[in-house]
Coordinates of C-alpha atoms and ligand atoms in Angstrom, one line a residue:
M1 CA 0.3 0.6 -0.1
I2 CA 2.5 2.5 1.0
S3 CA 4.6 1.6 -2.4
L4 CA 1.3 2.6 -4.1
G5 CA 1.5 5.8 -1.9
V6 CA -1.6 4.9 -0.2
M7 CA -0.7 5.8 4.0
S8 CA -3.3 3.9 6.1
G9 CA -3.8 1.9 9.0
M10 CA -5.0 -1.2 10.3
N11 CA -8.1 0.4 11.1
D12 CA -8.8 2.2 8.1
S13 CA -10.9 1.3 5.1
I14 CA -10.2 1.5 1.7
D15 CA -11.8 2.0 -1.6
F16 CA -12.5 -1.3 -3.8
D17 CA -10.2 0.0 -6.5
T18 CA -7.1 0.1 -4.3
A19 CA -7.8 -3.5 -2.7
A20 CA -8.4 -4.7 -5.8
I21 CA -4.8 -3.4 -7.1
V22 CA -3.3 -4.5 -3.9
A23 CA -4.6 -8.1 -3.9
E24 CA -3.9 -8.4 -7.5
E25 CA -0.2 -7.7 -6.8
L26 CA -0.6 -10.3 -4.3
G27 CA -2.2 -12.5 -6.5
A28 CA -5.6 -12.8 -4.8
K29 CA -9.2 -11.4 -6.3
V30 CA -11.3 -9.1 -4.9
E31 CA -15.1 -9.5 -5.4
H32 CA -17.8 -6.9 -4.4
E33 CA -19.8 -7.5 -1.6
V34 CA -22.9 -8.5 -3.3
T35 CA -26.1 -6.8 -1.3
I36 CA -29.3 -8.4 -1.4
T37 CA -32.1 -6.4 -1.6
I38 CA -35.7 -7.2 -0.5
E39 CA -36.7 -7.1 -3.7
D40 CA -34.1 -9.6 -4.6
R41 CA -35.7 -11.8 -2.2
L42 CA -38.7 -11.6 -2.6
F43 CA -39.4 -11.4 -6.3
E44 CA -38.2 -14.2 -8.6
D45 CA -36.7 -11.7 -11.0
E46 CA -34.8 -14.2 -13.7
E47 CA -35.3 -13.8 -17.2
D48 CA -37.9 -16.6 -18.6
A49 CA -36.3 -19.1 -20.8
T50 CA -37.5 -19.4 -23.9
E51 CA -39.2 -22.4 -23.6
D52 CA -41.5 -21.4 -21.0
L53 CA -43.1 -18.4 -23.2
V54 CA -46.6 -19.0 -24.9
K55 CA -47.9 -16.2 -27.1
R56 CA -49.9 -13.9 -25.1
D57 CA -52.5 -11.4 -26.5
P58 CA -51.6 -7.7 -26.8
I59 CA -52.7 -4.7 -24.5
V60 CA -54.1 -1.9 -26.2
V61 CA -54.8 1.9 -25.7
V62 CA -57.0 4.2 -27.5
M63 CA -55.5 7.7 -27.7
G64 CA -56.4 10.7 -30.2
H65 CA -58.3 14.4 -29.6
V66 CA -61.2 15.1 -27.8
D67 CA -64.7 14.6 -29.6
H68 CA -62.8 12.6 -31.9
G69 CA -64.4 9.3 -31.2
K70 CA -62.3 7.4 -28.6
T71 CA -65.3 6.9 -26.2
S72 CA -67.3 5.9 -29.1
L73 CA -64.9 3.5 -30.7
L74 CA -64.1 1.9 -27.2
D75 CA -68.0 1.4 -26.5
K76 CA -68.7 -0.2 -30.0
I77 CA -65.6 -2.5 -29.9
R78 CA -66.8 -3.8 -26.5
N79 CA -70.7 -3.8 -27.3
S80 CA -69.7 -5.8 -30.1
E81 CA -68.4 -8.2 -28.1
V82 CA -70.9 -8.5 -25.8
T83 CA -73.6 -9.2 -28.3
S84 CA -71.2 -12.0 -29.5
S85 CA -70.2 -13.6 -26.7
E86 CA -72.2 -16.6 -25.3
A87 CA -72.3 -14.9 -21.7
G88 CA -74.5 -12.0 -23.2
G89 CA -74.7 -10.3 -20.0
I90 CA -73.5 -6.7 -18.7
T91 CA -69.9 -6.6 -19.2
Q92 CA -68.3 -5.1 -15.8
H93 CA -67.2 -1.5 -16.0
I94 CA -63.4 -2.8 -14.2
G95 CA -61.0 -0.8 -16.5
A96 CA -60.0 -3.4 -18.4
Y97 CA -61.6 -6.1 -21.1
R98 CA -60.9 -8.6 -23.2
V99 CA -62.3 -8.5 -27.1
H100 CA -62.3 -11.2 -29.4
D101 CA -62.2 -10.6 -33.1
K102 CA -63.7 -12.7 -36.2
A103 CA -60.8 -15.0 -35.8
K104 CA -61.2 -15.6 -32.2
N105 CA -58.0 -13.9 -31.2
S106 CA -58.2 -12.1 -28.4
I107 CA -57.2 -8.4 -27.6
T108 CA -57.4 -6.4 -24.3
F109 CA -58.2 -3.2 -24.2
L110 CA -57.5 -0.5 -21.1
D111 CA -60.7 1.3 -20.8
T112 CA -59.3 4.4 -20.3
P113 CA -59.3 6.7 -23.2
G114 CA -56.6 9.8 -23.5
H115 CA -52.6 9.9 -23.1
E116 CA -53.1 11.4 -19.8
A117 CA -54.2 8.8 -18.2
F118 CA -51.6 6.4 -20.6
T119 CA -48.7 8.6 -19.4
S120 CA -49.5 9.0 -15.8
M121 CA -49.4 5.3 -15.8
R122 CA -46.2 5.2 -17.5
M123 CA -44.8 7.9 -14.8
R124 CA -45.3 5.6 -12.0
G125 CA -43.5 2.8 -13.8
A126 CA -46.1 0.5 -15.3
N127 CA -45.3 0.3 -19.0
M128 CA -48.0 -2.2 -19.8
T129 CA -49.5 -0.8 -23.2
D130 CA -48.1 -2.7 -26.8
I131 CA -50.2 -1.0 -29.1
A132 CA -52.0 2.4 -29.3
I133 CA -54.8 3.0 -31.8
L134 CA -54.7 6.5 -32.4
V135 CA -58.4 8.0 -33.4
V136 CA -58.6 10.9 -35.5
A137 CA -61.4 12.3 -36.8
A138 CA -61.6 12.6 -40.9
D139 CA -63.9 15.6 -40.8
D140 CA -61.5 17.1 -38.4
G141 CA -57.9 16.0 -39.2
I142 CA -54.8 16.3 -36.8
M143 CA -55.4 18.1 -33.9
P144 CA -53.0 19.5 -31.0
Q145 CA -54.0 16.8 -28.9
T146 CA -53.4 14.3 -31.8
V147 CA -49.9 15.4 -31.8
E148 CA -49.4 15.3 -28.0
A149 CA -51.3 11.5 -28.6
I150 CA -48.1 10.7 -30.9
N151 CA -45.4 11.7 -29.2
H152 CA -46.7 10.0 -26.1
A153 CA -46.7 7.0 -27.7
K154 CA -43.4 7.1 -29.5
A155 CA -42.0 8.2 -26.2
A156 CA -42.6 4.9 -25.0
K157 CA -41.8 3.1 -27.7
V158 CA -45.2 1.9 -28.5
S159 CA -46.8 0.9 -31.8
I160 CA -49.4 3.1 -33.3
I161 CA -52.5 1.7 -35.5
V162 CA -54.3 5.1 -37.0
A163 CA -58.3 4.7 -37.0
I164 CA -59.4 7.4 -39.1
N165 CA -63.1 7.6 -37.7
K166 CA -65.9 8.9 -38.6
I167 CA -66.3 8.3 -42.4
D168 CA -69.7 8.1 -42.7
K169 CA -69.4 12.1 -42.4
P170 CA -69.9 13.3 -45.6
E171 CA -67.3 15.8 -45.3
A172 CA -64.6 13.2 -44.2
D173 CA -61.8 13.6 -45.9
V174 CA -59.7 10.2 -45.5
N175 CA -56.2 11.6 -47.6
R176 CA -56.4 14.8 -45.5
V177 CA -55.7 12.8 -42.7
K178 CA -53.0 10.7 -44.6
Q179 CA -51.5 13.6 -45.7
E180 CA -51.1 15.1 -42.0
L181 CA -50.2 12.2 -40.6
T182 CA -47.3 12.1 -43.0
E183 CA -46.2 15.2 -41.6
H184 CA -46.0 14.0 -38.3
G185 CA -43.5 11.0 -39.1
L186 CA -46.3 8.4 -39.4
V187 CA -46.2 7.3 -43.0
P188 CA -49.0 4.7 -44.4
E189 CA -48.7 1.9 -45.5
E190 CA -50.4 2.5 -48.7
W191 CA -48.1 5.2 -49.4
G192 CA -44.7 3.4 -48.8
G193 CA -44.4 3.8 -45.0
S194 CA -44.7 1.5 -42.3
T195 CA -48.2 3.0 -40.4
I196 CA -50.8 1.3 -40.5
C197 CA -54.4 3.4 -41.2
V198 CA -58.2 1.8 -41.1
P199 CA -60.9 4.2 -41.8
V200 CA -63.4 3.3 -39.6
S201 CA -66.8 4.6 -38.3
A202 CA -67.3 4.2 -34.7
K203 CA -71.1 5.3 -35.1
T204 CA -72.0 2.6 -38.2
G205 CA -69.3 0.2 -37.1
E206 CA -67.7 0.1 -40.1
G207 CA -63.9 -0.8 -40.3
I208 CA -64.1 -2.0 -36.8
E209 CA -63.5 -5.3 -37.8
Q210 CA -60.7 -4.6 -39.7
L211 CA -59.0 -2.6 -37.2
L212 CA -58.9 -6.0 -34.7
E213 CA -57.6 -7.8 -37.1
M214 CA -54.6 -5.0 -38.0
V215 CA -54.5 -5.0 -34.2
D216 CA -53.8 -8.9 -34.4
L217 CA -51.7 -8.2 -37.0
V218 CA -49.0 -6.0 -35.3
A219 CA -49.2 -8.5 -32.2
E220 CA -48.3 -11.1 -34.3
V221 CA -45.1 -8.9 -35.9
K222 CA -44.6 -8.0 -32.4
E223 CA -44.0 -11.5 -31.1
L224 CA -45.6 -10.9 -27.7
K225 CA -44.9 -13.6 -24.8
A226 CA -45.1 -14.4 -21.5
N227 CA -44.7 -17.3 -19.1
P228 CA -47.8 -18.3 -17.4
N229 CA -45.9 -20.4 -14.8
R230 CA -44.6 -18.2 -12.8
F231 CA -45.5 -15.5 -9.9
A232 CA -48.0 -13.0 -11.3
K233 CA -46.6 -9.6 -12.2
G234 CA -48.4 -6.7 -13.5
A235 CA -49.6 -2.9 -12.9
V236 CA -52.8 -1.9 -11.5
V237 CA -55.3 -0.3 -13.9
E238 CA -57.4 1.2 -11.3
A239 CA -58.3 0.8 -7.7
Y240 CA -61.2 2.3 -5.2
L241 CA -62.8 1.8 -2.1
D242 CA -65.6 -0.4 -1.6
K243 CA -67.5 0.5 1.5
G244 CA -68.8 -3.3 1.8
R245 CA -65.8 -5.1 0.3
G246 CA -63.0 -2.9 1.2
P247 CA -60.4 -2.1 -1.4
V248 CA -61.2 -3.4 -4.9
A249 CA -58.5 -2.9 -7.7
T250 CA -58.5 -4.3 -11.1
L251 CA -55.3 -5.6 -12.1
L252 CA -53.5 -6.1 -15.5
V253 CA -51.4 -9.7 -15.2
Q254 CA -48.3 -8.9 -17.1
N255 CA -46.6 -11.9 -16.8
G256 CA -47.3 -15.0 -14.7
T257 CA -50.7 -16.6 -13.2
L258 CA -52.5 -14.8 -10.8
H259 CA -54.4 -17.3 -8.2
V260 CA -57.1 -16.6 -5.4
G261 CA -55.2 -16.7 -2.4
D262 CA -51.9 -15.5 -3.5
S263 CA -50.2 -13.1 -1.3
L264 CA -49.7 -9.5 -3.1
I265 CA -47.2 -6.8 -3.3
A266 CA -49.0 -3.4 -5.1
G267 CA -47.2 -0.6 -4.8
V268 CA -47.3 0.0 -0.6
S269 CA -50.6 -2.1 -0.3
V270 CA -50.4 -5.9 0.6
G271 CA -52.7 -8.6 1.0
R272 CA -54.2 -11.8 -0.4
V273 CA -55.9 -12.3 -3.2
R274 CA -59.4 -13.3 -1.5
A275 CA -61.8 -13.4 -4.5
M276 CA -61.1 -12.3 -8.2
L277 CA -63.7 -11.1 -10.9
N278 CA -62.9 -11.4 -14.9
D279 CA -64.2 -8.5 -17.4
K280 CA -67.5 -10.2 -17.5
G281 CA -68.0 -10.2 -13.8
K282 CA -67.9 -13.9 -13.3
E283 CA -65.4 -15.5 -10.7
V284 CA -62.3 -17.2 -11.5
E285 CA -59.4 -18.6 -9.7
E286 CA -56.8 -17.8 -11.9
A287 CA -55.2 -15.0 -14.5
G288 CA -52.6 -15.6 -16.9
P289 CA -50.6 -13.1 -18.9
S290 CA -52.7 -9.9 -20.6
T291 CA -55.5 -11.0 -18.1
P292 CA -57.4 -8.1 -16.4
V293 CA -59.3 -8.9 -13.4
E294 CA -60.6 -7.4 -10.2
I295 CA -59.7 -8.5 -6.9
I296 CA -60.5 -7.9 -3.7
G297 CA -58.1 -8.3 -0.1
L298 CA -55.5 -5.7 -0.3
S299 CA -54.9 -3.8 2.7
E300 CA -54.8 -0.4 1.3
V301 CA -56.1 1.1 -2.3
P302 CA -52.7 1.1 -4.5
S303 CA -52.5 3.8 -7.4
A304 CA -53.4 3.3 -10.7
G305 CA -50.1 2.7 -12.6
D306 CA -48.5 1.0 -9.5
T307 CA -46.8 -2.3 -10.5
F308 CA -47.8 -5.6 -8.1
N309 CA -45.7 -9.2 -7.7
A310 CA -47.3 -12.2 -6.3
V311 CA -45.0 -13.0 -3.6
A312 CA -44.5 -16.0 -1.7
N313 CA -43.3 -14.1 1.7
E314 CA -45.9 -11.9 2.9
K315 CA -43.7 -10.8 6.1
L316 CA -41.0 -9.9 3.3
A317 CA -43.8 -8.2 1.7
R318 CA -44.5 -6.1 4.6
D319 CA -41.3 -5.2 5.1
L320 CA -40.6 -4.0 1.7
V321 CA -43.9 -1.7 2.0
D322 CA -42.4 -0.2 4.7
K323 CA -39.2 0.3 3.0
R324 CA -41.2 1.7 -0.5
K325 CA -43.0 4.1 1.9
F326 CA -39.7 5.5 3.2
L327 CA -38.3 6.1 -0.4
E328 CA -41.5 7.4 -1.5
K329 CA -41.1 10.4 1.6
Q330 CA -37.6 10.8 1.1
E331 CA -38.2 11.2 -2.7
K332 CA -40.5 14.4 -2.0
F333 CA -37.4 15.9 -0.5
S334 CA -34.9 15.2 -3.3
S335 CA -34.4 15.7 -6.7
Y336 CA -32.3 13.0 -7.1
N337 CA -33.0 11.2 -10.6
K338 CA -34.3 14.2 -11.7
V339 CA -32.9 15.9 -14.8
T340 CA -32.0 19.2 -14.7
L341 CA -29.7 21.0 -17.1
D342 CA -27.2 21.8 -13.8
N343 CA -27.2 18.0 -13.6
L344 CA -26.8 17.0 -16.7
F345 CA -22.9 16.9 -16.8
S346 CA -22.6 14.7 -13.8
Q347 CA -25.0 12.3 -14.8
I348 CA -23.3 12.0 -18.3
E349 CA -20.1 11.8 -16.9
E350 CA -21.4 8.7 -14.6
G351 CA -22.5 6.8 -17.4
E352 CA -26.1 7.5 -16.1
R353 CA -27.4 9.1 -19.6
K354 CA -27.2 9.2 -22.6
E355 CA -29.9 11.1 -23.7
L356 CA -31.7 14.5 -23.2
P357 CA -35.2 14.5 -24.0
I358 CA -36.6 18.1 -24.5
I359 CA -40.3 19.0 -24.7
V360 CA -40.4 22.4 -26.5
K361 CA -43.4 24.8 -26.3
A362 CA -43.4 27.9 -28.2
D363 CA -45.8 30.8 -29.5
V364 CA -45.4 30.1 -32.9
W365 CA -44.6 26.6 -35.2
G366 CA -41.8 28.8 -36.6
S367 CA -39.8 28.6 -33.0
V368 CA -41.1 25.1 -32.2
E369 CA -39.6 24.3 -35.6
A370 CA -36.0 26.5 -35.1
I371 CA -35.4 25.1 -31.4
K372 CA -36.3 21.7 -32.2
S373 CA -33.5 21.0 -35.1
S374 CA -31.2 23.4 -33.2
L375 CA -31.2 21.8 -30.2
E376 CA -31.0 18.2 -31.7
K377 CA -27.6 19.5 -34.1
L378 CA -26.2 19.7 -30.2
S379 CA -25.6 16.1 -30.5
N380 CA -22.4 14.8 -29.8
E381 CA -21.3 11.2 -29.3
E382 CA -21.6 11.6 -25.7
V383 CA -25.2 12.3 -25.3
K384 CA -27.8 12.7 -28.1
V385 CA -30.2 15.5 -27.5
R386 CA -34.0 14.6 -29.0
V387 CA -36.6 16.9 -29.0
I388 CA -40.0 14.3 -27.9
H389 CA -42.5 16.9 -28.3
G390 CA -43.2 20.6 -30.0
A391 CA -45.9 22.4 -29.7
V392 CA -47.6 25.5 -30.1
G393 CA -49.2 27.0 -27.0
A394 CA -48.8 27.1 -22.9
V395 CA -46.9 24.4 -21.2
N396 CA -49.6 22.3 -20.2
K397 CA -49.9 19.1 -17.5
S398 CA -49.4 16.9 -20.3
D399 CA -46.6 18.1 -21.0
V400 CA -45.3 18.0 -17.7
M401 CA -46.6 14.5 -17.2
L402 CA -44.6 13.4 -20.5
A403 CA -41.5 15.2 -19.4
N404 CA -42.0 13.1 -15.7
A405 CA -42.4 9.9 -17.5
S406 CA -39.8 10.5 -19.9
K407 CA -37.2 12.3 -18.1
A408 CA -37.7 15.3 -20.2
V409 CA -36.6 18.9 -19.7
I410 CA -39.4 21.4 -20.9
I411 CA -38.0 24.7 -22.6
G412 CA -41.0 27.2 -23.0
F413 CA -40.3 30.0 -25.6
N414 CA -42.4 33.2 -24.8
V415 CA -45.1 30.9 -23.4
R416 CA -45.9 30.3 -19.8
P417 CA -46.8 27.1 -18.2
D418 CA -50.7 27.3 -17.0
S419 CA -51.7 27.3 -13.7
V420 CA -52.1 23.4 -12.8
A421 CA -49.1 22.9 -15.1
K422 CA -47.2 25.3 -12.8
R423 CA -48.1 23.0 -9.8
A424 CA -47.1 19.9 -11.7
V425 CA -43.8 21.2 -12.1
K426 CA -43.3 22.2 -8.7
E427 CA -44.9 18.8 -7.4
H428 CA -42.9 16.5 -9.7
G429 CA -39.3 18.7 -9.5
I430 CA -39.6 19.2 -13.6
E431 CA -37.4 21.6 -14.9
L432 CA -39.0 23.9 -16.6
R433 CA -37.1 26.7 -18.4
I434 CA -38.6 29.8 -20.2
Y435 CA -36.7 31.7 -22.5
R436 CA -37.4 34.9 -24.6
V437 CA -34.0 34.4 -26.9
I438 CA -34.4 31.4 -28.9
Y439 CA -30.4 31.7 -28.6
D440 CA -30.4 31.5 -25.1
A441 CA -32.2 28.2 -24.7
I442 CA -29.9 26.9 -27.0
E443 CA -26.7 28.3 -25.6
D444 CA -28.0 27.2 -22.1
V445 CA -28.4 23.4 -23.4
E446 CA -25.1 23.4 -25.0
Q447 CA -23.3 24.8 -21.9
A448 CA -25.2 21.9 -19.8
I449 CA -23.7 19.2 -22.4
K450 CA -20.1 20.5 -22.0
G451 CA -20.7 20.4 -18.2
M452 CA -20.1 24.4 -18.3
L453 CA -23.8 25.7 -17.4
K454 CA -23.3 28.8 -15.6
P455 CA -24.8 28.6 -12.2
K456 CA -27.6 31.0 -11.6
I457 CA -27.5 33.8 -9.3
R458 CA -30.1 34.7 -6.6
E459 CA -30.2 37.2 -4.0
R460 CA -29.6 36.2 -0.4
D461 CA -31.0 38.8 2.6
L462 CA -28.8 39.4 5.3
G463 CA -30.4 41.9 7.1
T464 CA -31.8 45.4 7.4
A465 CA -31.3 48.6 8.8
E466 CA -33.2 51.7 9.8
V467 CA -32.2 55.1 8.9
R468 CA -32.7 57.6 11.3
E469 CA -30.3 60.6 10.8
I470 CA -28.7 61.9 8.1
Y471 CA -25.7 63.7 7.5
K472 CA -24.7 65.3 4.2
I473 CA -21.1 65.8 4.3
S474 CA -19.5 67.7 1.1
S475 CA -17.0 65.9 0.3
V476 CA -18.3 62.4 1.0
G477 CA -22.1 62.9 0.1
T478 CA -25.3 61.8 2.1
I479 CA -24.2 59.1 5.2
A480 CA -27.4 57.5 6.6
G481 CA -27.3 56.9 10.4
C482 CA -28.8 53.5 10.4
Y483 CA -30.0 51.4 13.2
I484 CA -29.7 47.4 12.7
T485 CA -33.1 46.0 13.0
E486 CA -32.5 42.6 11.9
G487 CA -29.7 40.4 10.8
K488 CA -26.5 42.4 9.7
V489 CA -25.0 44.9 7.3
L490 CA -21.6 43.3 5.4
R491 CA -19.8 46.2 3.8
S492 CA -19.4 43.8 0.9
A493 CA -23.1 43.6 0.6
Q494 CA -25.9 45.3 -1.6
I495 CA -28.8 47.4 0.1
R496 CA -31.9 47.9 -1.6
L497 CA -33.4 51.0 -0.2
V498 CA -37.2 50.7 0.5
R499 CA -39.8 53.8 1.1
D500 CA -43.1 52.9 2.4
G501 CA -43.0 49.4 1.3
V502 CA -41.7 50.8 -2.7
V503 CA -38.0 49.5 -3.5
V504 CA -36.7 52.7 -4.9
V505 CA -33.5 52.0 -5.7
E506 CA -30.5 49.2 -5.6
D507 CA -27.1 50.3 -4.8
A508 CA -23.9 49.2 -3.4
I509 CA -22.2 50.1 -0.2
K510 CA -19.3 52.7 -0.6
S511 CA -18.7 53.3 3.3
L512 CA -19.2 51.5 6.5
K513 CA -18.5 53.3 9.8
R514 CA -18.6 52.6 13.5
F515 CA -18.0 55.7 14.8
K516 CA -14.8 56.8 12.8
D517 CA -13.7 53.1 12.0
D518 CA -14.1 51.5 8.5
V519 CA -15.6 48.1 9.8
K520 CA -16.4 44.9 7.4
E521 CA -19.9 44.2 9.6
V522 CA -22.2 45.9 11.7
A523 CA -24.5 43.1 13.6
K524 CA -28.0 43.5 14.7
G525 CA -28.7 46.1 17.5
F526 CA -25.8 48.4 16.6
E527 CA -25.6 51.8 15.0
C528 CA -23.5 52.6 12.0
G529 CA -23.1 55.2 9.1
I530 CA -23.7 53.8 5.9
G531 CA -22.8 55.7 2.6
L532 CA -24.0 54.5 -0.7
E533 CA -22.4 54.4 -3.9
K534 CA -24.6 56.1 -6.0
F535 CA -27.7 57.2 -4.3
N536 CA -27.5 60.1 -2.2
D537 CA -31.3 60.9 -1.7
I538 CA -31.9 59.2 1.1
K539 CA -34.3 60.0 4.0
V540 CA -35.2 59.3 7.4
G541 CA -37.6 56.2 7.9
D542 CA -36.0 55.0 5.2
V543 CA -35.4 51.2 5.4
F544 CA -32.0 49.4 3.9
E545 CA -32.4 45.7 3.1
S546 CA -29.0 44.0 2.8
F547 CA -28.6 40.9 0.5
I548 CA -25.4 39.8 -1.8
L549 CA -25.6 38.0 -4.9
E550 CA -24.6 34.3 -4.5
E551 CA -24.2 31.7 -7.1
Y552 CA -25.8 28.3 -6.8
R553 CA -26.7 25.2 -8.5
D554 CA -29.5 23.4 -8.4
Ligands
GDP1 P1 -63.8 11.5 -27.2 O1 -63.6 12.5 -26.7 O2 -62.8 11.3 -28.3 O3 -63.8 10.5 -26.4 O4 -65.2 11.3 -28.9 P2 -66.6 10.8 -28.3 O5 -66.5 9.2 -28.6 O6 -67.2 11.0 -27.2 O7 -67.1 11.2 -29.6 C1 -67.7 12.5 -29.9 C2 -68.8 13.1 -31.1 O8 -68.7 12.3 -32.4 C3 -70.1 12.3 -30.3 O9 -71.0 13.2 -30.4 C4 -69.9 11.1 -30.7 O10 -71.4 10.6 -31.4 C5 -69.3 11.6 -32.2 N1 -69.0 10.1 -33.3 C6 -67.8 9.4 -32.5 N2 -67.2 8.6 -33.7 C7 -68.2 8.8 -34.9 C8 -68.1 8.3 -35.8 O11 -67.7 7.4 -36.7 N3 -69.4 9.1 -37.0 C9 -69.9 9.9 -36.6 N4 -70.7 10.5 -37.5 N5 -70.1 10.7 -35.3 C10 -69.2 10.1 -34.4

């Protein structure tokens, strides 16, 4: 150790690298101590062997602009199922349901239209969707929320199938929709691209069968597979408290099989499956991959989007819940793992980050385009800058949710966040930067990538002084005889002169004296003479607030 230049004694700790070097010289090998977490002991998380995997049904979500027919389409799909199924009864509303196409393939639909629901689930860790059906009304074309939906789906790396809806309307223009899709990077298959577009009418039912066939086709290509012979895991689709039955949760099994009697952990809730209903309201004993079920037996109501795991050891599961609750609390106070331009460089250096997703909102399209292309050009070998969503308008809640789910930074140009977004930004600790000059935005991102972002400057208040007397000295100017009422005044501080609650001026201190002596600082309860650099029109009763400007990083 000494020959390596490391001076440490018998009871000192050394780091792994040093230990490894010394050990190697002595012909020994050092291994990291493996820390086994509760999760490791609780979940069997090894990959499934290929021979254990069987085909599973696709999980589909419907997205699109408001009033383009998402709800109508989901209703139509579900109703056709109700009339065609032998059960024939009323379909339960449990937040997800299975339908069958003509070829008897089944498809699981999430009954939560809209990308906000989709993204909020993703934000909580549940990436359960395989395919997104993008509904675009043929009489209206691509609208702002259509673009949002496209970008939310792309950010989640979900396959998109476009349902061009309302083709029963005389003013429907399917070609126009296809043209507009092309402008957003979705080129229809029939035009040489890879996006499947199906003209449909949620009103007449035309094209719905084809749409389901296309879902099957895409699912086939994706080779969706799961292993039914292991402990179930998946996500909470929705949950609520029922007066009689206690917490009720709709779960979507993604892998494994869930049985009545299984112990279960969902988010920060534990319990045992006491009873299980399928989407037709029938009691079932087990639920395999891609199956939605409603269960009772949890201790508390989990959140939509929480992940769940069936476990062998309920006691350990309770320990994990304690740990999760602790971490949740901690997360609230720390900005760890949040992306900000300030911590970007350290994340790149530590190899934690290879991509910087950005959301751009601006007042006009020209600016969105200009910022987008300039930002993406900043990509280098270490980090790729990618604008995952760009649109005109105020920063809204959907932007913030997308930023949170994708660990993105939001850049606003000449726009402000609306009040809901403002709250969400705070709550989730999202970095939102507003600019008035495009060049500033680009420069900040560039500097951030290089780790040279200038620190931000903020004012730190030091104390207040009251002006009690005025001395006019011909050679020096006005000197204020002050009494420090709060904190202190530093010679190096800045002064904010407040008169009747209004800031009159901000100025630097030219002289700070106690009696005849120059001093560096004066504390609360003492008197002093203060002369300002430029401002001379000081009056008795003025208040001096002293503060310093300090640099900081988030
Ligand atoms: P959502 O906001 O996307 O869920 O849209 P809705 O499903 O609520 O539909 C909005 C309106 O469009 C409703 O008045 C529907 O009746 C109507 N609508 C939906 N699909 C069709 C369609 O295929 N043809 C016609 N003519 N109207 C439709």
